[in-house]
PDB file of C-alpha atoms in Angstrom:
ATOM      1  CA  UNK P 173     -53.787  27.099 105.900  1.00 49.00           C
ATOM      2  CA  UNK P 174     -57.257  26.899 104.927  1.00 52.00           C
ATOM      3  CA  UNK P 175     -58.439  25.480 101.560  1.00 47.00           C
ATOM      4  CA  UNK P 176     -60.993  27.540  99.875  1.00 48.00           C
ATOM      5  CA  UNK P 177     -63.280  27.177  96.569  1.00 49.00           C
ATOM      6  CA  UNK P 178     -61.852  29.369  94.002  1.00 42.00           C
ATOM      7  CA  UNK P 179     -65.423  30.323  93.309  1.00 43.00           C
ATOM      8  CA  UNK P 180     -65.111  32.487  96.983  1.00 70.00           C
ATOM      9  CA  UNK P 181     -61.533  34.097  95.920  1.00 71.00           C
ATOM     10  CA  UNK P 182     -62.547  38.049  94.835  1.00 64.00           C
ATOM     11  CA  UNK P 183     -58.601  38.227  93.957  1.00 65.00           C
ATOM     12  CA  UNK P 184     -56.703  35.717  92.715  1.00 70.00           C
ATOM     13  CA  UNK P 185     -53.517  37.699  93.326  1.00 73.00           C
ATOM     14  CA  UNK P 186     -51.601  38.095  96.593  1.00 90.00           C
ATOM     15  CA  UNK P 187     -52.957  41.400  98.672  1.00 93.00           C
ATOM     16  CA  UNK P 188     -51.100  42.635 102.004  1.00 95.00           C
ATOM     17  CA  UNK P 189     -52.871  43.057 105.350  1.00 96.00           C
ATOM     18  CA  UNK P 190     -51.904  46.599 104.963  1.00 95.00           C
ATOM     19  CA  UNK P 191     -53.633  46.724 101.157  1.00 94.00           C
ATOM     20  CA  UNK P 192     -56.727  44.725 102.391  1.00 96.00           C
ATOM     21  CA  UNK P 193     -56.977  47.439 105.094  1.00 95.00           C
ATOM     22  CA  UNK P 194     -57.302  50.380 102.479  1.00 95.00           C
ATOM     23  CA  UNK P 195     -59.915  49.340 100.527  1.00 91.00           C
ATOM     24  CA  UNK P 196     -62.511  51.113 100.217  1.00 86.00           C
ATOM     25  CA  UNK P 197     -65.478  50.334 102.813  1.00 80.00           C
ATOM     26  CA  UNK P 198     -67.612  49.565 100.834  1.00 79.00           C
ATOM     27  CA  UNK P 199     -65.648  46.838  98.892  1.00 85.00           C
ATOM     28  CA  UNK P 200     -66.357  43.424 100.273  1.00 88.00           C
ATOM     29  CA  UNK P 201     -64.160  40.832 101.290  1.00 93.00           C
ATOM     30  CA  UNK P 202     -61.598  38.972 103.945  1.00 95.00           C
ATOM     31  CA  UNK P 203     -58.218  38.499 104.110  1.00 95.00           C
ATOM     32  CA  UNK P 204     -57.196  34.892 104.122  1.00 94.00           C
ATOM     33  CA  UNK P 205     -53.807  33.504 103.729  1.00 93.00           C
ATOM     34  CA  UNK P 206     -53.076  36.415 101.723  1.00 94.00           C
ATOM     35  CA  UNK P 207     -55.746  35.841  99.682  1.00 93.00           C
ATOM     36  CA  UNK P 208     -59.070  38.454  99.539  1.00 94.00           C
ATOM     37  CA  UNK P 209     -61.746  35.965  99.805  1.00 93.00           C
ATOM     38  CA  UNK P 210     -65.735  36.339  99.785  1.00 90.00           C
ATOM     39  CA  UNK P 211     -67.345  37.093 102.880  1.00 89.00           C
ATOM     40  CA  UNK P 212     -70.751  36.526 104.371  1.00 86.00           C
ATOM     41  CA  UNK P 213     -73.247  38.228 102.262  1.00 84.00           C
ATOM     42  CA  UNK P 214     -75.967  39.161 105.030  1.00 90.00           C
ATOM     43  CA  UNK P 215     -79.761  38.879 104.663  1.00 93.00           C
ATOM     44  CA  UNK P 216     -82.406  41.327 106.156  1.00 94.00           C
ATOM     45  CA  UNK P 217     -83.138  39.190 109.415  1.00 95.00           C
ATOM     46  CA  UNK P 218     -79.401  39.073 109.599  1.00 96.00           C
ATOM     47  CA  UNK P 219     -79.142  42.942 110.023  1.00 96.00           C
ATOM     48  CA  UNK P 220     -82.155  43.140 112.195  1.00 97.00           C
ATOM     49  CA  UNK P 221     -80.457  40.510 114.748  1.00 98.00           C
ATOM     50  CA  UNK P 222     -77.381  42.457 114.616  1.00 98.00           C
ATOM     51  CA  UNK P 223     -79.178  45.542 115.324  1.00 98.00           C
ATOM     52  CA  UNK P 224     -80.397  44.586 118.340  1.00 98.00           C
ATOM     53  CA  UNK P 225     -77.297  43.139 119.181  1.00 98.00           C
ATOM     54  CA  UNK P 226     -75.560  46.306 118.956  1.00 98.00           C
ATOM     55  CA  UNK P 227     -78.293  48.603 120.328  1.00 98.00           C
ATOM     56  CA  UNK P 228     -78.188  45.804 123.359  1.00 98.00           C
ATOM     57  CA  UNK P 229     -74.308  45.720 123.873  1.00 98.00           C
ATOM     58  CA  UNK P 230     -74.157  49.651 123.274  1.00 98.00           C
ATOM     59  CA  UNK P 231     -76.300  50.516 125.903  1.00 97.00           C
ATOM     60  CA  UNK P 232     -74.256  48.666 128.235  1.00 97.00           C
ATOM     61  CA  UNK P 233     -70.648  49.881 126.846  1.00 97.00           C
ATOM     62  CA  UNK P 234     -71.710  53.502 127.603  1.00 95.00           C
ATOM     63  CA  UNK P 235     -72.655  52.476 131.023  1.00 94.00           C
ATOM     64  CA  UNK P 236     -68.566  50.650 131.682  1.00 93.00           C
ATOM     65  CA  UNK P 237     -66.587  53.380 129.088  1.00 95.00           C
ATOM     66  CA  UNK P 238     -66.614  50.032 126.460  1.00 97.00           C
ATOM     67  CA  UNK P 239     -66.648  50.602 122.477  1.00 97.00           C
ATOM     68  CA  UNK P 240     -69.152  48.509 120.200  1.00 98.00           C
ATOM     69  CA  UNK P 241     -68.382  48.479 116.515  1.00 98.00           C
ATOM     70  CA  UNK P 242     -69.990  46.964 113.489  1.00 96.00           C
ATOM     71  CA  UNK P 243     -69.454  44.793 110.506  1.00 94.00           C
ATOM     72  CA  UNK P 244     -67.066  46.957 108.530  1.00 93.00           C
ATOM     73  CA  UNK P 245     -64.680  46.858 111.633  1.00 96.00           C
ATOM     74  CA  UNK P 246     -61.500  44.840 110.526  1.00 97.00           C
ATOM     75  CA  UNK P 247     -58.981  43.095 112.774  1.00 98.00           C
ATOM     76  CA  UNK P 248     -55.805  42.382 111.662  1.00 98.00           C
ATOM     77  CA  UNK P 249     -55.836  38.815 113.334  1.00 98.00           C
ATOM     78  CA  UNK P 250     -52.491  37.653 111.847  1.00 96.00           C
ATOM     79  CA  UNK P 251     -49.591  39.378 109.290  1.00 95.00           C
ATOM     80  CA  UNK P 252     -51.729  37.628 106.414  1.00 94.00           C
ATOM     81  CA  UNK P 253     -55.225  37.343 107.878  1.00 96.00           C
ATOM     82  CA  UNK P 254     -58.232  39.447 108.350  1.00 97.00           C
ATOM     83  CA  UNK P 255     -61.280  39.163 109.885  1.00 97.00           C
ATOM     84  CA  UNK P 256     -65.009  41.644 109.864  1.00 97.00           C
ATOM     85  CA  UNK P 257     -66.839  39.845 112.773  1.00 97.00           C
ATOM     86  CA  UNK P 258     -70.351  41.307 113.262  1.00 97.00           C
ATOM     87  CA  UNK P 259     -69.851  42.937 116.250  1.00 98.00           C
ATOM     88  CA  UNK P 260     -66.639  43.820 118.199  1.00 98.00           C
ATOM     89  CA  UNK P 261     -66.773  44.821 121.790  1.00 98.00           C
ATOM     90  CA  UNK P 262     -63.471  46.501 123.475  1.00 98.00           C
ATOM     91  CA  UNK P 263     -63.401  46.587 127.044  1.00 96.00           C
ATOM     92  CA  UNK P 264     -63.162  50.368 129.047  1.00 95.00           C
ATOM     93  CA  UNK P 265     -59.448  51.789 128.573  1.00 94.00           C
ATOM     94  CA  UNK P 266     -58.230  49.466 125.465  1.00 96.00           C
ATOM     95  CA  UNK P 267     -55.547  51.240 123.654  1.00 94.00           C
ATOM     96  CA  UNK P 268     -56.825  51.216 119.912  1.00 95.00           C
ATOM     97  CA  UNK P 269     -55.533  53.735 117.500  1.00 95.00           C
ATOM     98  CA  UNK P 270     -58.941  54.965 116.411  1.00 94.00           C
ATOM     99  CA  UNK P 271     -57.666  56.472 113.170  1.00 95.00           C
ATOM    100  CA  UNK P 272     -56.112  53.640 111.920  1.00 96.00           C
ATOM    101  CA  UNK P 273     -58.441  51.422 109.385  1.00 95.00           C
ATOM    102  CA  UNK P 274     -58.149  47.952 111.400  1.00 95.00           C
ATOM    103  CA  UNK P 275     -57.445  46.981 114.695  1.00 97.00           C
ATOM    104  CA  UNK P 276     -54.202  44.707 115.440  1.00 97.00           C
ATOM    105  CA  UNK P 277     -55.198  44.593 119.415  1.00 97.00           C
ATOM    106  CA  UNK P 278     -57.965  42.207 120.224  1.00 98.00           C
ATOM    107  CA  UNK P 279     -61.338  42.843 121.042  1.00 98.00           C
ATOM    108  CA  UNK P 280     -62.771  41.831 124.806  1.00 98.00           C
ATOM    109  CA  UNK P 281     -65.363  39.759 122.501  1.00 98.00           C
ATOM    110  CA  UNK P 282     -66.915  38.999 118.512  1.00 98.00           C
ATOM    111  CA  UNK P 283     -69.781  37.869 117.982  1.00 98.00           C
ATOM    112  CA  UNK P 284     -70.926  36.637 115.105  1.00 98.00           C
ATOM    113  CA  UNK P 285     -74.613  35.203 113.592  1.00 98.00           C
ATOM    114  CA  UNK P 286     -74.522  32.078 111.941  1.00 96.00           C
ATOM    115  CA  UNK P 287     -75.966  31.983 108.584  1.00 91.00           C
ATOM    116  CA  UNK P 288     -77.561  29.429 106.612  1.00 87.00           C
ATOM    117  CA  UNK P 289     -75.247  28.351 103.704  1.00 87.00           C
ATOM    118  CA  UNK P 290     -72.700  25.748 104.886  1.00 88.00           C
ATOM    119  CA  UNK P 291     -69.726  27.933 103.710  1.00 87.00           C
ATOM    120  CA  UNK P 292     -71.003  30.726 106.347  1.00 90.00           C
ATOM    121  CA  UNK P 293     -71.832  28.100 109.179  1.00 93.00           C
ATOM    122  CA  UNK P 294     -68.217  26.487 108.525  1.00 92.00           C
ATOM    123  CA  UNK P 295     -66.016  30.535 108.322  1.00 92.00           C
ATOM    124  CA  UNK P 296     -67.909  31.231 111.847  1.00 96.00           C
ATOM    125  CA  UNK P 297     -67.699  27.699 113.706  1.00 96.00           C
ATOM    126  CA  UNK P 298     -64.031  26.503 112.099  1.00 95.00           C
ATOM    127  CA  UNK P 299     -62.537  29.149 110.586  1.00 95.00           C
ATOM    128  CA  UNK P 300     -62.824  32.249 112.296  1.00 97.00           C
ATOM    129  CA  UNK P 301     -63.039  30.377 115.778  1.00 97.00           C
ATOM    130  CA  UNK P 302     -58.953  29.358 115.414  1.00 97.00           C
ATOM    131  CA  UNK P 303     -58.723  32.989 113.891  1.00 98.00           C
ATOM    132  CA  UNK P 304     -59.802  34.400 116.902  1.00 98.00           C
ATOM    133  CA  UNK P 305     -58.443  32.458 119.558  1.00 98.00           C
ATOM    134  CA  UNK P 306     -54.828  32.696 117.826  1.00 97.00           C
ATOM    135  CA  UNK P 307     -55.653  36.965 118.379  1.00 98.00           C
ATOM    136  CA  UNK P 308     -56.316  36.497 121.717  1.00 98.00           C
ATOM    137  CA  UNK P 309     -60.023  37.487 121.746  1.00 98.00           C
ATOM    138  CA  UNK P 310     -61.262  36.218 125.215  1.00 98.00           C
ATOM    139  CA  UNK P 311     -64.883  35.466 124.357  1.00 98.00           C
ATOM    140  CA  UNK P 312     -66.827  34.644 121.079  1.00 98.00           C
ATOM    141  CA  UNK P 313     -70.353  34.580 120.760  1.00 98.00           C
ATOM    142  CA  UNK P 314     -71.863  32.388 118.120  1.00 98.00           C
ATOM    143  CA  UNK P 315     -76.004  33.165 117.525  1.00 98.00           C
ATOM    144  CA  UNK P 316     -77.690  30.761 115.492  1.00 97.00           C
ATOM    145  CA  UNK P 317     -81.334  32.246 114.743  1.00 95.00           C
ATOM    146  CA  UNK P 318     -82.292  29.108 112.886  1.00 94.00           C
ATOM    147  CA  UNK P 319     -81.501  27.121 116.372  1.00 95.00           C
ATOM    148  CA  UNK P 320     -82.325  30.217 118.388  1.00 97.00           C
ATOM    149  CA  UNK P 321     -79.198  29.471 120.010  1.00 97.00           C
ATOM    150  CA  UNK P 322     -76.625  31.882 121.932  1.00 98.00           C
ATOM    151  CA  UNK P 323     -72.606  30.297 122.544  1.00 98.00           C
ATOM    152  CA  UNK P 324     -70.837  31.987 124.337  1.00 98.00           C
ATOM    153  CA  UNK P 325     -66.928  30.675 124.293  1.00 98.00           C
ATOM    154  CA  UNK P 326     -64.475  31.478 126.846  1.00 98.00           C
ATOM    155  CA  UNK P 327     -60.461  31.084 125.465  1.00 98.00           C
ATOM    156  CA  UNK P 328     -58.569  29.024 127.879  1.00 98.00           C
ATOM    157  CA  UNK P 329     -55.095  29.220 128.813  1.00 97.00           C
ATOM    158  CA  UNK P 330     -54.459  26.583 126.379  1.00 97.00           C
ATOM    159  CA  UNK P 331     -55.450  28.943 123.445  1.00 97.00           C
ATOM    160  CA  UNK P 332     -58.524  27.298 123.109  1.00 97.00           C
ATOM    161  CA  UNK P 333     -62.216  28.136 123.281  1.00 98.00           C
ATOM    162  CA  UNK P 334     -64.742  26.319 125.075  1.00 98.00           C
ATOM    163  CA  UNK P 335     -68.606  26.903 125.894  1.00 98.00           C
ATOM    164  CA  UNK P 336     -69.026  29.074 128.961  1.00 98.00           C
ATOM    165  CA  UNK P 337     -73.110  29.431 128.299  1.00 97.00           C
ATOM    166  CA  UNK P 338     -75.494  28.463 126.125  1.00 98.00           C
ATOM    167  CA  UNK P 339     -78.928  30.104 126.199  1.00 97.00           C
ATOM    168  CA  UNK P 340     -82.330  29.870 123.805  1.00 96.00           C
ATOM    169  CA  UNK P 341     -85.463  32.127 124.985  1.00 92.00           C
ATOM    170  CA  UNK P 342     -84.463  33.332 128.735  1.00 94.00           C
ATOM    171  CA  UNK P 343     -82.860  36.030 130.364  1.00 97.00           C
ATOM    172  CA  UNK P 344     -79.163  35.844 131.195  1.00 97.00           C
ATOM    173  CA  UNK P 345     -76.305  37.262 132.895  1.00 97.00           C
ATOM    174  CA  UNK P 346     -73.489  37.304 130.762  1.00 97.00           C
ATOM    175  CA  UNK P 347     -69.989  35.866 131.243  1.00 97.00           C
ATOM    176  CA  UNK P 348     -67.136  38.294 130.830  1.00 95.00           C
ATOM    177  CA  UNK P 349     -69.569  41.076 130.740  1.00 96.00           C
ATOM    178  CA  UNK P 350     -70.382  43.004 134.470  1.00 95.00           C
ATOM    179  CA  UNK P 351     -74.039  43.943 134.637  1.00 96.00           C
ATOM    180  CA  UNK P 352     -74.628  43.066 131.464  1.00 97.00           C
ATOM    181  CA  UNK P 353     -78.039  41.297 131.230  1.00 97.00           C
ATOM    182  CA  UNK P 354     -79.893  39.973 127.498  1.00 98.00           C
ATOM    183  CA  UNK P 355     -83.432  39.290 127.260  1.00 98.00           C
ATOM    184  CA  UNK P 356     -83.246  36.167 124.587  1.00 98.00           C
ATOM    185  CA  UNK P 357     -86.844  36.507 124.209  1.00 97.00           C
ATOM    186  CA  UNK P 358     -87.085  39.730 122.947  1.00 98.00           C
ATOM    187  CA  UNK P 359     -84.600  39.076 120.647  1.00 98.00           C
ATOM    188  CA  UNK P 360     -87.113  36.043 119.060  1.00 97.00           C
ATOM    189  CA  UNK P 361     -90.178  38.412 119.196  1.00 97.00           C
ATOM    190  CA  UNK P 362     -88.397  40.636 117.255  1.00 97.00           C
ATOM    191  CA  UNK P 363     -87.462  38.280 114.802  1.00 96.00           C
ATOM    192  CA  UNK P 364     -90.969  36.682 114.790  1.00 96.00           C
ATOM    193  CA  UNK P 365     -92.341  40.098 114.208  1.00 95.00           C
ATOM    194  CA  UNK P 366     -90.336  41.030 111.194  1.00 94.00           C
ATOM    195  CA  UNK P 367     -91.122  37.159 109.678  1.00 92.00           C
ATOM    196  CA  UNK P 368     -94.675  37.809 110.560  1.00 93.00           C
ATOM    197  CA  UNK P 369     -94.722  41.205 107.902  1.00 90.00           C
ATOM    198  CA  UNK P 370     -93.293  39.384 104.830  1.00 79.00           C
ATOM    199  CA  UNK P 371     -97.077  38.340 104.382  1.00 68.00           C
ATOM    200  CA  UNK P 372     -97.341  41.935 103.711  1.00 59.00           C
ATOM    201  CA  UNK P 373     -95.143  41.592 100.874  1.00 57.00           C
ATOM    202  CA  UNK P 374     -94.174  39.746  97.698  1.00 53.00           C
ATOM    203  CA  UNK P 375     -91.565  37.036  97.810  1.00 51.00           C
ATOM    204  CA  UNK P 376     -90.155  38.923  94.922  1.00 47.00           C
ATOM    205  CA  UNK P 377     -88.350  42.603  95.206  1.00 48.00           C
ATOM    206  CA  UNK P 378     -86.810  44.104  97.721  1.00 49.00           C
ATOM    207  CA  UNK P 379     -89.626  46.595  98.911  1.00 48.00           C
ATOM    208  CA  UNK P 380     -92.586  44.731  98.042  1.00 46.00           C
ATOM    209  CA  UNK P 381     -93.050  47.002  94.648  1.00 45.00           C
ATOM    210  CA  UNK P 382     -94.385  43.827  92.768  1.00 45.00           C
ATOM    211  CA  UNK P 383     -97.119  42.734  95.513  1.00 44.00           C
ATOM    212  CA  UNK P 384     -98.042  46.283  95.348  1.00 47.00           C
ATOM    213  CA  UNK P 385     -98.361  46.062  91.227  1.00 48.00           C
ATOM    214  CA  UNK P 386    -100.363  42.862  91.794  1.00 46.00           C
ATOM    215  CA  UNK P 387    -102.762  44.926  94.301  1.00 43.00           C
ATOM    216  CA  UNK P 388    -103.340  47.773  91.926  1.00 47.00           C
ATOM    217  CA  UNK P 389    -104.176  45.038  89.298  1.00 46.00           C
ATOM    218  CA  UNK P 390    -107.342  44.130  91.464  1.00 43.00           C
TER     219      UNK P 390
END
């Protein structure tokens, strides 16, 4: 069982995988121990990484029959737990009931990208790792930006994961995944690019409405 602040518990009462599974999508939260519990509240960069991540790993699915989905996809990793990893990858011919609102058959692979507050670096690298090996996902991806670090885990017979690849700034072949190739590079310009344009902006607002005020001031 995993202890957990109370300040990340959204409902103190008990909830059912089945009830965490028909909330709305837009309401936020994971299912642990029972328990609806916060979950990762992404930034901007975060997005844009998992953008390209998606765009990346979606361009290859529709080249092998695979099927990408995104952060509101839930897995029903045990009868009280539930997981929404960033991206889930399903390998050609898995049997998923598509109209159901989570999945109970693991994914060919997760990935998920490491955020800065130690709560969010522990739920990716303790947490969810024995969450996902106990469903049987064969590979998990962990991308640190701050590192500009790619893991890539490989479950063992023994039910656990261990590192099959890490990469920084090069090209790769990836494990598990035929013909699939990722320029790490690009992936860093693209981040240094969006960094680059907050000098475009305020450090205040959303949309850069109050640098814009502070222009017209001038």
């Amino acid at each position: 069982m995993v202890a957990f602040a109370m300040a990340d518990v959204l409902q103190p009462g008990p909830m059912t995988l089945e009830q965490w599974a028909d909330m709305d999508e837009d309401e936020p939260g994971e299912l642990v121990d029972g328990v609806l519990v916060e979950e990762e509240v992404p930034t901007n960069l975060h997005e844009l990484i998992v953008g390209w991540l998606l765009y990346e790993l979606m361009t290859w699915a529709k080249q092998t029959g695979g099927r990408v989905l995104g952060s509101e996809h839930k897995l029903g990793v045990a009868p009280r737990r539930g997981r929404k990893p960033d991206v889930a990858v399903y390998a050609p011919r898995t049997r998923v009931n598509w109209q159901a609102p989570l999945s109970r058959v693991p994914p060919l692979l997760v990935v998920e990208v490491i955020s800065r507050r130690a709560r969010d670096v522990r739920r990716d690298r303790v947490e969810k790792l024995g969450d996902y090996a106990c469903f049987g996902v064969r590979w998990y991806w962990l991308l640190d930006p701050d590192a500009r670090l790619l893991e890539i885990l490989e479950l063992g017979a023994d039910g656990r994961y261990t590192i099959a690849r890490q990469a920084s700034d090069e090209r790769i072949t990836v494990p598990g995944c035929e013909g699939l190739e990722l320029d790490l590079a690009d992936l860093w310009k693209t981040v240094d690019d969006a960094r680059a344009e907050e000098g475009d902006y305020g450090e205040e607002g959303d949309d850069g409405e109050e640098a814009n005020d502070e222009r017209g001031r001038h």
